[in-house]
């Protein structure tokens, strides 16, 4: 059974701090790993990672994948209160030709205090 | 471009009833996936439709079913509702086989 584990489950930091969120996985036929941010309702897409060692960046957020050790990290520098959200990691696997399935972790709840 | 829309946004049903939820994907998106989100289990994949065909299915009982129409709109049906079916049901659309999915706002289902 495919498994995605995120840590920590929750985190409280002060504005300006840097945080690192972790995601480890065990899936069959890995295709990609995705990060989402969920504030109140619908998750919004952040990054998709398919290759090891290549950092994806978007402003203060960055992410990297290690396919050998089966994990990814999401870094947020100079955190702001608007970064408060649940960050979800999902892994895409390909159970069969032309199909895919996403398995989500339970998420990391980040709270940024002013 | 309009985002993914889901109707209704909130729903209260009693045990044993059935419910149908609707999802309209982003224009041009042919793939629609459904997810159930609960505090205990997190986000879990239900099924995915592409061009009116169910392409993949998660580990849910047969009470959960879906379909997709020729205009890519999708419906999800849950029969014989149980208290444990109370959840946020999210729909996401994407272009074909791409996994960059765009989520709708969800339907909050409460079963009493």
Tab-separated table of C-alpha atoms in Angstrom:
chain	number	residue	atom	x	y	z
A	1	UNK	CA	0.000	0.000	0.000
A	2	UNK	CA	1.325	3.426	-0.942
A	3	UNK	CA	2.296	5.561	2.033
A	4	UNK	CA	3.176	9.239	2.477
A	5	UNK	CA	4.310	10.527	5.886
A	6	UNK	CA	4.721	14.183	6.720
A	7	UNK	CA	6.516	15.678	9.691
A	8	UNK	CA	6.095	17.523	11.881
A	9	UNK	CA	2.310	17.355	12.131
A	10	UNK	CA	2.195	20.901	13.408
A	11	UNK	CA	4.599	23.756	13.839
A	12	UNK	CA	4.395	27.192	15.454
A	13	UNK	CA	6.971	29.802	14.470
A	14	UNK	CA	7.433	33.569	14.659
A	15	UNK	CA	7.350	35.833	11.656
A	16	UNK	CA	10.723	35.942	9.968
A	17	UNK	CA	11.701	32.407	10.953
A	18	UNK	CA	12.706	29.789	8.391
A	19	UNK	CA	10.878	26.464	8.436
A	20	UNK	CA	11.507	23.073	6.860
A	21	UNK	CA	8.673	20.642	6.282
A	22	UNK	CA	9.380	16.988	5.581
A	23	UNK	CA	7.694	14.376	3.441
A	24	UNK	CA	8.781	10.747	3.105
A	25	UNK	CA	7.106	8.186	0.905
A	26	UNK	CA	6.860	4.543	-0.086
A	27	UNK	CA	5.006	4.012	-3.342
A	28	UNK	CA	5.080	1.697	-6.309
A	29	UNK	CA	6.023	3.190	-9.681
A	30	UNK	CA	6.773	6.714	-8.444
A	31	UNK	CA	6.088	9.434	-10.980
A	32	UNK	CA	6.150	12.729	-9.099
A	33	UNK	CA	5.776	14.434	-5.744
A	34	UNK	CA	3.596	17.475	-5.255
A	35	UNK	CA	3.228	20.090	-2.559
A	36	UNK	CA	-0.039	21.903	-1.878
A	37	UNK	CA	-1.047	24.686	0.488
A	38	UNK	CA	-4.490	24.443	2.071
A	39	UNK	CA	-5.707	27.492	3.949
A	40	UNK	CA	-9.420	27.119	4.424
A	41	UNK	CA	-10.935	25.025	1.720
A	42	UNK	CA	-9.349	23.933	-1.535
A	43	UNK	CA	-5.656	23.021	-1.703
A	44	UNK	CA	-3.636	25.204	-4.043
A	45	UNK	CA	-0.756	23.792	-6.045
A	46	UNK	CA	2.795	24.822	-5.066
A	47	UNK	CA	5.344	22.529	-6.715
A	48	UNK	CA	5.681	19.343	-8.685
A	49	UNK	CA	8.995	17.483	-8.405
A	50	UNK	CA	10.056	14.617	-10.601
A	51	UNK	CA	13.860	14.615	-10.551
A	52	UNK	CA	16.241	14.280	-7.637
A	53	UNK	CA	18.429	17.165	-6.605
A	54	UNK	CA	16.753	19.885	-8.645
A	55	UNK	CA	15.407	22.645	-6.444
A	56	UNK	CA	12.148	24.283	-7.346
A	57	UNK	CA	11.720	27.865	-6.139
A	58	UNK	CA	8.849	30.292	-5.960
A	59	UNK	CA	9.591	33.430	-3.993
A	60	UNK	CA	10.314	32.462	-0.397
A	61	UNK	CA	9.296	28.837	-0.950
A	62	UNK	CA	11.583	26.144	-2.274
A	63	UNK	CA	11.481	22.372	-2.470
A	64	UNK	CA	13.782	19.533	-3.348
A	65	UNK	CA	13.340	15.813	-3.911
A	66	UNK	CA	15.633	12.915	-3.029
A	67	UNK	CA	14.478	9.838	-4.952
A	68	UNK	CA	17.181	7.646	-3.481
A	69	UNK	CA	16.214	8.340	0.127
A	70	UNK	CA	12.507	8.740	-0.798
A	71	UNK	CA	11.822	12.121	0.720
A	72	UNK	CA	11.241	15.748	-0.058
A	73	UNK	CA	11.509	18.953	1.918
A	74	UNK	CA	9.652	22.217	1.594
A	75	UNK	CA	11.473	25.302	2.874
A	76	UNK	CA	9.849	28.604	3.669
A	77	UNK	CA	12.166	31.501	4.472
A	78	UNK	CA	11.247	34.782	6.201
A	79	UNK	CA	7.830	33.397	7.151
A	80	UNK	CA	4.806	35.688	7.192
A	81	UNK	CA	1.421	35.304	8.866
A	82	UNK	CA	-0.043	34.621	5.427
A	83	UNK	CA	2.009	31.429	5.298
A	84	UNK	CA	-0.158	29.955	8.054
A	85	UNK	CA	-1.847	26.948	6.468
A	86	UNK	CA	-1.761	23.192	6.196
A	87	UNK	CA	0.915	22.052	3.771
A	88	UNK	CA	0.114	18.813	2.005
A	89	UNK	CA	2.531	16.477	0.297
A	90	UNK	CA	1.179	14.086	-2.339
A	91	UNK	CA	2.899	11.399	-4.350
A	92	UNK	CA	1.778	10.339	-7.774
A	93	UNK	CA	2.163	6.683	-8.632
A	94	UNK	CA	1.245	4.884	-11.799
A	95	UNK	CA	-0.603	1.666	-11.052
A	96	UNK	CA	-1.215	0.970	-14.717
A	97	UNK	CA	-0.765	2.292	-18.213
A	98	UNK	CA	-2.478	5.643	-18.715
A	99	UNK	CA	-3.607	5.951	-15.120
A	100	UNK	CA	-2.252	7.510	-11.983
A	101	UNK	CA	-3.182	7.878	-8.382
A	102	UNK	CA	-2.331	10.531	-5.817
A	103	UNK	CA	-1.647	9.550	-2.215
A	104	UNK	CA	-1.647	12.424	0.248
A	105	UNK	CA	0.112	12.780	3.570
A	106	UNK	CA	-1.819	14.003	6.605
A	107	UNK	CA	-0.284	17.451	6.259
A	108	UNK	CA	1.778	19.813	8.388
A	109	UNK	CA	-0.142	22.599	10.064
A	110	UNK	CA	2.023	25.719	10.120
A	111	UNK	CA	1.087	28.630	12.350
A	112	UNK	CA	3.080	31.854	12.014
A	113	UNK	CA	2.800	34.218	14.976
A	114	UNK	CA	3.314	37.973	14.419
B	1	UNK	CA	-10.958	31.506	-16.791
B	2	UNK	CA	-13.480	30.233	-14.239
B	3	UNK	CA	-12.195	27.788	-11.643
B	4	UNK	CA	-13.570	24.432	-10.598
B	5	UNK	CA	-17.065	24.735	-9.194
B	6	UNK	CA	-18.857	22.328	-6.903
B	7	UNK	CA	-22.471	22.195	-5.896
B	8	UNK	CA	-23.934	22.211	-3.397
B	9	UNK	CA	-21.421	23.750	-0.999
B	10	UNK	CA	-23.112	22.375	2.108
B	11	UNK	CA	-25.414	19.439	2.589
B	12	UNK	CA	-27.045	17.749	5.557
B	13	UNK	CA	-28.416	14.255	5.137
B	14	UNK	CA	-29.598	11.486	7.442
B	15	UNK	CA	-28.255	7.970	7.668
B	16	UNK	CA	-29.540	5.663	4.961
B	17	UNK	CA	-30.218	8.408	2.445
B	18	UNK	CA	-28.276	8.905	-0.739
B	19	UNK	CA	-26.608	12.029	-2.058
B	20	UNK	CA	-25.321	13.327	-5.395
B	21	UNK	CA	-22.577	15.931	-5.608
B	22	UNK	CA	-21.667	17.823	-8.744
B	23	UNK	CA	-18.392	19.160	-10.099
B	24	UNK	CA	-17.779	21.378	-13.120
B	25	UNK	CA	-14.120	21.391	-14.161
B	26	UNK	CA	-12.128	24.242	-15.607
B	27	UNK	CA	-13.006	24.733	-19.252
B	28	UNK	CA	-10.860	22.448	-21.397
B	29	UNK	CA	-9.949	20.090	-18.562
B	30	UNK	CA	-10.970	16.528	-19.299
B	31	UNK	CA	-9.807	14.813	-16.127
B	32	UNK	CA	-11.820	15.058	-12.926
B	33	UNK	CA	-10.788	13.468	-9.646
B	34	UNK	CA	-12.751	13.187	-6.428
B	35	UNK	CA	-11.325	13.181	-2.888
B	36	UNK	CA	-12.710	12.782	0.589
B	37	UNK	CA	-11.134	14.833	3.363
B	38	UNK	CA	-11.709	14.089	7.042
B	39	UNK	CA	-9.767	15.212	10.114
B	40	UNK	CA	-8.769	11.640	10.909
B	41	UNK	CA	-7.837	10.277	7.505
B	42	UNK	CA	-6.779	13.408	5.689
B	43	UNK	CA	-7.243	13.607	1.934
B	44	UNK	CA	-8.108	10.297	0.305
B	45	UNK	CA	-8.488	9.600	-3.380
B	46	UNK	CA	-11.917	8.327	-4.444
B	47	UNK	CA	-11.783	8.023	-8.232
B	48	UNK	CA	-10.752	9.763	-11.402
B	49	UNK	CA	-12.594	10.177	-14.676
B	50	UNK	CA	-11.222	11.054	-18.054
B	51	UNK	CA	-13.371	11.360	-21.172
B	52	UNK	CA	-16.370	9.781	-19.433
B	53	UNK	CA	-14.379	6.718	-18.338
B	54	UNK	CA	-13.332	5.862	-14.821
B	55	UNK	CA	-9.597	5.551	-15.086
B	56	UNK	CA	-8.681	4.813	-11.519
B	57	UNK	CA	-10.394	4.099	-8.237
B	58	UNK	CA	-9.310	4.419	-4.625
B	59	UNK	CA	-10.056	2.082	-1.777
B	60	UNK	CA	-13.674	2.991	-1.020
B	61	UNK	CA	-16.761	0.752	-0.832
B	62	UNK	CA	-19.134	0.365	-3.736
B	63	UNK	CA	-21.560	2.806	-2.103
B	64	UNK	CA	-19.361	5.505	-3.621
B	65	UNK	CA	-19.797	5.861	-7.346
B	66	UNK	CA	-19.349	8.509	-9.966
B	67	UNK	CA	-19.762	9.386	-13.569
B	68	UNK	CA	-18.605	11.954	-16.062
B	69	UNK	CA	-20.598	13.529	-18.837
B	70	UNK	CA	-19.554	14.459	-22.341
B	71	UNK	CA	-18.984	18.070	-21.260
B	72	UNK	CA	-16.543	16.788	-18.584
B	73	UNK	CA	-18.848	17.685	-15.721
B	74	UNK	CA	-18.814	14.956	-13.095
B	75	UNK	CA	-21.131	13.709	-10.411
B	76	UNK	CA	-20.400	11.631	-7.363
B	77	UNK	CA	-23.068	9.570	-5.657
B	78	UNK	CA	-23.015	8.047	-2.192
B	79	UNK	CA	-25.792	5.618	-1.354
B	80	UNK	CA	-26.941	4.365	2.050
B	81	UNK	CA	-25.137	7.146	3.887
B	82	UNK	CA	-23.307	6.391	7.116
B	83	UNK	CA	-22.215	8.775	9.867
B	84	UNK	CA	-18.598	8.201	8.815
B	85	UNK	CA	-19.318	9.640	5.383
B	86	UNK	CA	-19.417	13.114	6.929
B	87	UNK	CA	-16.531	14.884	5.248
B	88	UNK	CA	-15.413	17.564	2.851
B	89	UNK	CA	-15.638	16.194	-0.676
B	90	UNK	CA	-13.215	17.856	-3.057
B	91	UNK	CA	-13.162	17.690	-6.797
B	92	UNK	CA	-10.089	18.532	-8.853
B	93	UNK	CA	-9.622	18.931	-12.577
B	94	UNK	CA	-6.578	18.733	-14.787
B	95	UNK	CA	-5.576	18.679	-18.431
B	96	UNK	CA	-5.495	15.057	-19.535
B	97	UNK	CA	-2.778	13.080	-17.832
B	98	UNK	CA	-1.153	16.065	-16.144
B	99	UNK	CA	-1.228	15.947	-12.402
B	100	UNK	CA	-1.204	19.682	-11.793
B	101	UNK	CA	-4.721	19.578	-10.461
B	102	UNK	CA	-6.904	22.521	-9.601
B	103	UNK	CA	-9.261	21.953	-6.713
B	104	UNK	CA	-12.778	23.201	-6.265
B	105	UNK	CA	-14.016	24.688	-2.971
B	106	UNK	CA	-15.532	21.389	-1.875
B	107	UNK	CA	-18.900	20.182	-0.650
B	108	UNK	CA	-19.256	19.819	3.107
B	109	UNK	CA	-21.484	16.801	3.749
B	110	UNK	CA	-22.851	16.185	7.218
B	111	UNK	CA	-24.644	12.925	7.919
B	112	UNK	CA	-26.829	12.856	11.033
